mmCIF file of C-alpha atoms and ligand atoms in Angstrom:
data_model
loop_
_atom_site.group_PDB
_atom_site.id
_atom_site.type_symbol
_atom_site.label_atom_id
_atom_site.label_comp_id
_atom_site.label_asym_id
_atom_site.label_seq_id
_atom_site.Cartn_x
_atom_site.Cartn_y
_atom_site.Cartn_z
ATOM 1 C CA MET A 17 108.836 83.436 126.256
ATOM 2 C CA ILE A 18 111.987 83.628 128.258
ATOM 3 C CA GLY A 19 113.750 86.809 129.300
ATOM 4 C CA MET A 20 116.723 86.769 126.941
ATOM 5 C CA ARG A 21 114.525 87.212 123.869
ATOM 6 C CA LYS A 22 112.777 90.507 123.198
ATOM 7 C CA PRO A 23 109.062 90.170 122.363
ATOM 8 C CA PHE A 24 108.460 90.872 118.669
ATOM 9 C CA ILE A 25 104.927 91.807 117.589
ATOM 10 C CA ALA A 26 104.417 92.308 113.866
ATOM 11 C CA GLY A 27 101.361 93.334 111.862
ATOM 12 C CA ASN A 28 100.820 92.027 108.337
ATOM 13 C CA TRP A 29 98.269 94.185 106.539
ATOM 14 C CA LYS A 30 98.109 91.866 103.520
ATOM 15 C CA MET A 31 96.129 93.297 100.574
ATOM 16 C CA TYR A 32 94.282 95.879 102.619
ATOM 17 C CA LYS A 33 94.473 99.684 102.786
ATOM 18 C CA THR A 34 95.102 102.455 100.304
ATOM 19 C CA ALA A 35 98.027 104.748 101.075
ATOM 20 C CA GLY A 36 95.661 107.201 102.763
ATOM 21 C CA GLU A 37 94.110 104.511 104.957
ATOM 22 C CA ALA A 38 97.554 103.184 105.820
ATOM 23 C CA ILE A 39 98.736 106.643 106.870
ATOM 24 C CA SER A 40 95.720 107.059 109.172
ATOM 25 C CA VAL A 41 96.335 103.805 111.032
ATOM 26 C CA ALA A 42 100.118 104.213 111.116
ATOM 27 C CA THR A 43 99.726 107.718 112.564
ATOM 28 C CA ILE A 44 97.673 106.401 115.487
ATOM 29 C CA LEU A 45 100.122 103.555 116.119
ATOM 30 C CA ALA A 46 103.087 105.932 115.915
ATOM 31 C CA THR A 47 101.544 108.166 118.582
ATOM 32 C CA GLU A 48 100.360 105.409 120.903
ATOM 33 C CA LEU A 49 103.511 103.291 120.689
ATOM 34 C CA SER A 50 106.110 106.044 120.691
ATOM 35 C CA GLY A 51 107.270 105.095 124.183
ATOM 36 C CA GLU A 52 107.569 101.311 123.684
ATOM 37 C CA LYS A 53 111.165 100.366 124.388
ATOM 38 C CA ASP A 54 110.992 96.795 125.583
ATOM 39 C CA LYS A 55 109.434 95.259 122.507
ATOM 40 C CA LYS A 56 110.174 95.056 118.843
ATOM 41 C CA ILE A 57 107.212 96.239 116.764
ATOM 42 C CA MET A 58 106.689 96.129 113.011
ATOM 43 C CA ILE A 59 103.928 96.847 110.517
ATOM 44 C CA ALA A 60 103.935 95.593 106.940
ATOM 45 C CA PRO A 61 101.650 97.696 104.723
ATOM 46 C CA PRO A 62 101.122 96.866 101.049
ATOM 47 C CA PHE A 63 103.944 97.954 98.700
ATOM 48 C CA THR A 64 101.990 100.962 97.450
ATOM 49 C CA ALA A 65 101.817 102.464 100.944
ATOM 50 C CA LEU A 66 105.428 101.854 102.009
ATOM 51 C CA HIS A 67 106.852 105.272 101.180
ATOM 52 C CA ALA A 68 103.985 107.099 102.830
ATOM 53 C CA VAL A 69 104.079 104.954 105.976
ATOM 54 C CA ARG A 70 107.852 105.303 106.233
ATOM 55 C CA ASP A 71 107.428 109.055 106.700
ATOM 56 C CA VAL A 72 104.876 108.489 109.467
ATOM 57 C CA LEU A 73 107.081 105.984 111.322
ATOM 58 C CA GLU A 74 110.272 108.011 111.168
ATOM 59 C CA GLY A 75 111.669 108.572 114.649
ATOM 60 C CA THR A 76 109.291 106.020 116.239
ATOM 61 C CA PRO A 77 110.239 102.551 117.480
ATOM 62 C CA ILE A 78 107.983 100.904 114.858
ATOM 63 C CA LEU A 79 109.858 99.137 112.072
ATOM 64 C CA LEU A 80 108.624 99.178 108.495
ATOM 65 C CA GLY A 81 108.069 95.717 107.021
ATOM 66 C CA ALA A 82 107.368 94.410 103.521
ATOM 67 C CA GLN A 83 105.162 91.388 102.850
ATOM 68 C CA ASN A 84 107.300 89.814 100.129
ATOM 69 C CA ALA A 85 110.253 90.569 97.867
ATOM 70 C CA ALA A 86 111.669 89.319 94.600
ATOM 71 C CA SER A 87 114.403 86.699 94.443
ATOM 72 C CA GLU A 88 116.467 88.891 92.098
ATOM 73 C CA LEU A 89 117.827 92.408 92.464
ATOM 74 C CA GLU A 90 116.727 93.636 89.043
ATOM 75 C CA GLY A 91 115.818 92.488 85.588
ATOM 76 C CA ALA A 92 112.925 91.568 83.370
ATOM 77 C CA HIS A 93 110.581 90.454 86.173
ATOM 78 C CA THR A 94 107.243 92.058 85.441
ATOM 79 C CA GLY A 95 105.284 92.740 88.592
ATOM 80 C CA GLU A 96 108.042 91.891 91.064
ATOM 81 C CA VAL A 97 109.547 94.226 93.675
ATOM 82 C CA SER A 98 113.279 94.084 94.317
ATOM 83 C CA PRO A 99 114.774 94.128 97.811
ATOM 84 C CA ARG A 100 116.764 97.134 96.668
ATOM 85 C CA MET A 101 113.542 99.027 95.954
ATOM 86 C CA LEU A 102 112.313 98.060 99.399
ATOM 87 C CA MET A 103 115.498 99.392 100.993
ATOM 88 C CA ASP A 104 114.903 102.647 99.142
ATOM 89 C CA ALA A 105 111.352 102.724 100.530
ATOM 90 C CA GLY A 106 112.681 102.480 104.097
ATOM 91 C CA VAL A 107 111.872 98.820 104.723
ATOM 92 C CA ALA A 108 113.856 97.095 107.486
ATOM 93 C CA VAL A 109 112.188 93.678 107.670
ATOM 94 C CA ILE A 110 110.821 91.417 104.914
ATOM 95 C CA ILE A 111 108.237 88.680 105.498
ATOM 96 C CA LEU A 112 109.090 85.692 103.294
ATOM 97 C CA GLY A 113 107.452 82.323 102.704
ATOM 98 C CA HIS A 114 104.041 83.384 104.025
ATOM 99 C CA SER A 115 101.595 80.527 103.530
ATOM 100 C CA GLU A 116 99.490 82.687 101.207
ATOM 101 C CA ARG A 117 102.567 83.069 98.987
ATOM 102 C CA ARG A 118 103.290 79.342 99.198
ATOM 103 C CA HIS A 119 99.762 78.062 98.684
ATOM 104 C CA ILE A 120 98.083 80.664 96.449
ATOM 105 C CA TYR A 121 101.123 81.694 94.404
ATOM 106 C CA GLY A 122 103.031 78.413 94.385
ATOM 107 C CA GLU A 123 106.235 79.574 96.086
ATOM 108 C CA THR A 124 108.487 76.590 96.724
ATOM 109 C CA ASP A 125 111.045 76.108 99.495
ATOM 110 C CA ALA A 126 113.783 76.675 96.914
ATOM 111 C CA LEU A 127 112.329 80.019 95.840
ATOM 112 C CA VAL A 128 111.748 81.100 99.436
ATOM 113 C CA ASN A 129 115.363 80.198 100.208
ATOM 114 C CA ARG A 130 116.650 82.330 97.320
ATOM 115 C CA LYS A 131 114.591 85.245 98.599
ATOM 116 C CA VAL A 132 115.807 84.749 102.177
ATOM 117 C CA ARG A 133 119.469 84.690 101.158
ATOM 118 C CA LEU A 134 119.136 87.710 98.891
ATOM 119 C CA ALA A 135 117.256 89.761 101.486
ATOM 120 C CA LEU A 136 119.849 88.925 104.142
ATOM 121 C CA SER A 137 122.731 89.759 101.822
ATOM 122 C CA GLU A 138 121.095 93.132 101.158
ATOM 123 C CA GLY A 139 121.071 93.853 104.887
ATOM 124 C CA PHE A 140 117.430 93.196 105.779
ATOM 125 C CA GLU A 141 115.934 91.350 108.658
ATOM 126 C CA VAL A 142 113.720 88.483 107.540
ATOM 127 C CA ILE A 143 110.645 86.837 109.004
ATOM 128 C CA LEU A 144 110.557 83.315 107.560
ATOM 129 C CA CYS A 145 107.066 81.810 107.811
ATOM 130 C CA VAL A 146 106.529 78.086 108.204
ATOM 131 C CA GLY A 147 103.455 76.023 109.007
ATOM 132 C CA GLU A 148 101.405 72.979 108.144
ATOM 133 C CA THR A 149 98.009 72.747 106.442
ATOM 134 C CA LEU A 150 95.022 71.144 108.158
ATOM 135 C CA GLU A 151 95.494 67.975 106.120
ATOM 136 C CA GLU A 152 99.162 67.802 107.080
ATOM 137 C CA ARG A 153 98.265 68.214 110.744
ATOM 138 C CA GLN A 154 95.589 65.540 110.531
ATOM 139 C CA THR A 155 97.942 63.096 108.864
ATOM 140 C CA GLY A 156 100.551 63.669 111.558
ATOM 141 C CA VAL A 157 103.260 65.278 109.441
ATOM 142 C CA THR A 158 103.371 68.709 111.130
ATOM 143 C CA GLU A 159 106.926 68.226 112.383
ATOM 144 C CA LYS A 160 108.185 66.965 109.056
ATOM 145 C CA VAL A 161 106.640 69.938 107.239
ATOM 146 C CA VAL A 162 107.977 72.618 109.572
ATOM 147 C CA GLU A 163 111.390 70.959 109.704
ATOM 148 C CA THR A 164 111.633 70.893 105.905
ATOM 149 C CA GLN A 165 110.395 74.470 105.529
ATOM 150 C CA THR A 166 112.758 75.746 108.223
ATOM 151 C CA ALA A 167 115.850 73.874 107.064
ATOM 152 C CA ALA A 168 115.238 74.475 103.345
ATOM 153 C CA GLY A 169 114.323 78.126 103.902
ATOM 154 C CA LEU A 170 117.564 78.717 105.785
ATOM 155 C CA ALA A 171 119.870 76.611 103.575
ATOM 156 C CA GLY A 172 123.138 78.482 103.078
ATOM 157 C CA VAL A 173 122.381 81.031 105.821
ATOM 158 C CA GLY A 174 125.344 81.416 108.178
ATOM 159 C CA GLU A 175 125.212 81.835 111.942
ATOM 160 C CA LYS A 176 126.022 85.518 111.725
ATOM 161 C CA GLU A 177 123.134 86.196 109.357
ATOM 162 C CA LEU A 178 120.832 84.061 111.472
ATOM 163 C CA SER A 179 120.714 86.843 114.047
ATOM 164 C CA ARG A 180 118.657 88.804 111.491
ATOM 165 C CA VAL A 181 116.132 85.999 111.032
ATOM 166 C CA THR A 182 112.859 85.527 112.906
ATOM 167 C CA ILE A 183 110.810 82.385 112.363
ATOM 168 C CA ALA A 184 107.018 82.729 112.313
ATOM 169 C CA TYR A 185 105.168 79.498 112.986
ATOM 170 C CA GLU A 186 101.781 79.919 111.343
ATOM 171 C CA PRO A 187 99.599 76.824 111.092
ATOM 172 C CA VAL A 188 97.745 77.395 107.819
ATOM 173 C CA TRP A 189 94.454 76.178 109.304
ATOM 174 C CA ALA A 190 94.619 78.942 111.912
ATOM 175 C CA ILE A 191 95.202 81.863 109.565
ATOM 176 C CA GLY A 192 92.195 84.129 109.172
ATOM 177 C CA THR A 193 89.878 81.369 110.381
ATOM 178 C CA GLY A 194 89.363 82.392 113.988
ATOM 179 C CA LYS A 195 90.659 78.942 114.977
ATOM 180 C CA ASN A 196 93.920 79.162 116.754
ATOM 181 C CA ALA A 197 96.315 76.593 118.057
ATOM 182 C CA THR A 198 96.156 76.236 121.827
ATOM 183 C CA PRO A 199 99.141 77.911 123.476
ATOM 184 C CA GLN A 200 100.374 74.434 124.458
ATOM 185 C CA ASP A 201 100.094 73.039 120.911
ATOM 186 C CA ALA A 202 101.797 76.088 119.458
ATOM 187 C CA ASP A 203 104.561 75.981 122.061
ATOM 188 C CA ALA A 204 105.263 72.336 121.289
ATOM 189 C CA VAL A 205 105.864 73.180 117.634
ATOM 190 C CA HIS A 206 107.971 76.217 118.580
ATOM 191 C CA LYS A 207 110.082 73.979 120.780
ATOM 192 C CA PHE A 208 110.463 71.519 117.938
ATOM 193 C CA ILE A 209 111.559 74.330 115.570
ATOM 194 C CA ARG A 210 114.113 75.485 118.132
ATOM 195 C CA GLY A 211 115.466 71.945 118.123
ATOM 196 C CA VAL A 212 115.709 72.000 114.323
ATOM 197 C CA LEU A 213 117.660 75.276 114.543
ATOM 198 C CA ALA A 214 119.919 73.814 117.235
ATOM 199 C CA LYS A 215 120.861 70.946 114.908
ATOM 200 C CA SER A 216 122.254 73.370 112.322
ATOM 201 C CA TYR A 217 123.409 76.295 114.426
ATOM 202 C CA GLY A 218 123.957 74.964 117.932
ATOM 203 C CA GLU A 219 122.027 75.334 121.171
ATOM 204 C CA LYS A 220 123.167 78.888 121.960
ATOM 205 C CA ALA A 221 122.151 80.338 118.595
ATOM 206 C CA SER A 222 118.828 78.499 118.687
ATOM 207 C CA GLN A 223 118.026 79.812 122.181
ATOM 208 C CA ALA A 224 118.650 83.353 120.952
ATOM 209 C CA MET A 225 116.213 83.020 118.028
ATOM 210 C CA THR A 226 112.865 84.756 118.091
ATOM 211 C CA ILE A 227 109.992 82.476 117.085
ATOM 212 C CA GLN A 228 106.645 84.191 116.545
ATOM 213 C CA TYR A 229 103.261 82.531 116.482
ATOM 214 C CA GLY A 230 100.740 83.546 113.823
ATOM 215 C CA GLY A 231 97.166 82.532 113.099
ATOM 216 C CA SER A 232 94.127 84.309 114.542
ATOM 217 C CA VAL A 233 96.091 86.154 117.215
ATOM 218 C CA LYS A 234 93.651 88.497 118.984
ATOM 219 C CA PRO A 235 93.670 90.758 122.040
ATOM 220 C CA ASP A 236 92.042 87.982 124.063
ATOM 221 C CA ASN A 237 94.535 85.201 123.303
ATOM 222 C CA ILE A 238 97.864 87.019 123.063
ATOM 223 C CA LYS A 239 98.526 86.957 126.824
ATOM 224 C CA ASP A 240 98.251 83.196 127.105
ATOM 225 C CA LEU A 241 100.384 82.675 124.003
ATOM 226 C CA MET A 242 103.124 84.958 125.322
ATOM 227 C CA LYS A 243 103.234 83.031 128.609
ATOM 228 C CA MET A 244 104.638 80.015 126.794
ATOM 229 C CA GLU A 245 108.365 79.418 127.036
ATOM 230 C CA ASN A 246 109.058 79.184 123.311
ATOM 231 C CA ILE A 247 106.614 81.783 121.959
ATOM 232 C CA ASP A 248 108.433 85.077 121.580
ATOM 233 C CA GLY A 249 105.963 87.199 119.704
ATOM 234 C CA ALA A 250 103.226 87.228 117.115
ATOM 235 C CA LEU A 251 102.682 87.814 113.429
ATOM 236 C CA VAL A 252 99.208 89.298 113.304
ATOM 237 C CA GLY A 253 96.994 89.584 110.224
ATOM 238 C CA GLY A 254 93.337 90.559 110.642
ATOM 239 C CA ALA A 255 93.700 92.027 114.124
ATOM 240 C CA SER A 256 96.573 94.281 113.006
ATOM 241 C CA LEU A 257 94.345 96.264 110.649
ATOM 242 C CA LYS A 258 92.774 98.400 113.370
ATOM 243 C CA PRO A 259 94.468 100.225 116.235
ATOM 244 C CA GLU A 260 91.639 99.064 118.560
ATOM 245 C CA THR A 261 92.757 95.471 118.140
ATOM 246 C CA PHE A 262 96.470 95.839 117.351
ATOM 247 C CA LEU A 263 97.353 98.147 120.263
ATOM 248 C CA PRO A 264 96.110 95.750 122.976
ATOM 249 C CA ILE A 265 98.054 92.946 121.291
ATOM 250 C CA VAL A 266 101.284 94.944 121.309
ATOM 251 C CA GLN A 267 100.586 96.070 124.867
ATOM 252 C CA TYR A 268 99.517 92.609 126.069
ATOM 253 C CA ASP A 269 101.499 93.006 129.266
ATOM 254 C CA ARG A 270 99.823 96.197 130.487
HETATM 255 P P1 PGA B 543 95.524 86.229 110.882
HETATM 256 O O1 PGA B 543 96.763 86.172 109.860
HETATM 257 O O2 PGA B 543 96.015 86.895 112.134
HETATM 258 O O3 PGA B 543 94.474 87.040 110.181
HETATM 259 O O4 PGA B 543 95.102 84.819 111.130
HETATM 260 C C1 PGA B 543 98.049 85.863 110.299
HETATM 261 C C2 PGA B 543 99.021 85.877 109.147
HETATM 262 O O5 PGA B 543 98.640 85.470 108.044
HETATM 263 O O6 PGA B 543 100.167 86.299 109.307
#
């Protein structure tokens, strides 16, 4: 990464942890990371643990994240969680368009875009996830896929709101598989995404954007990833579940 962008390390706890388990891990992170000033740090517990974790994180530099949000503010949407409810729970950042949402639950670019615009209009920061499947990589359409997902996900988002958006490049074949993109391969896609952003928002805005890498980020590969010019942070799944593995990722530069 380059100096003008602040490293942003985020943990996505997915469908793991009861409220009690979430409190235990968040309490350790809150203590150990209380002095971190030079990085942006976030954890996204499941919805049912948000209120409890908010209380633990209060007064610490760790931001509270949500893993998804509805595309509407209220209404007859059984099982959905409104951004307004997330605001009430103390959430600052919402992860949208995660590949598990796209591929298991059929979220389209149009739906992700509605969610992105609503979350931004409600004052949240957003992490917009993009990334190709193994088949897409093998057939050589990685750039086309990430360009479409980035441009469609951000359709209608103005330059001012863009400052509250982080892009997470997460190749689907690297998520939870232990296979990760080489730092060079990942950086090439990050650079390409920055170019896509520059087309819509100009060079200056695109240089200011944080682009995280996600997909089997571990304590032993984070350093090499963060050395790359266009990799500004990480969205971490499995390794964010335990302080023993998440702390060394956040503190990769120690
Ligand atoms: P992983 O997940 O670190 O377990 O590969 C990353 C993600 O899905 O955000």
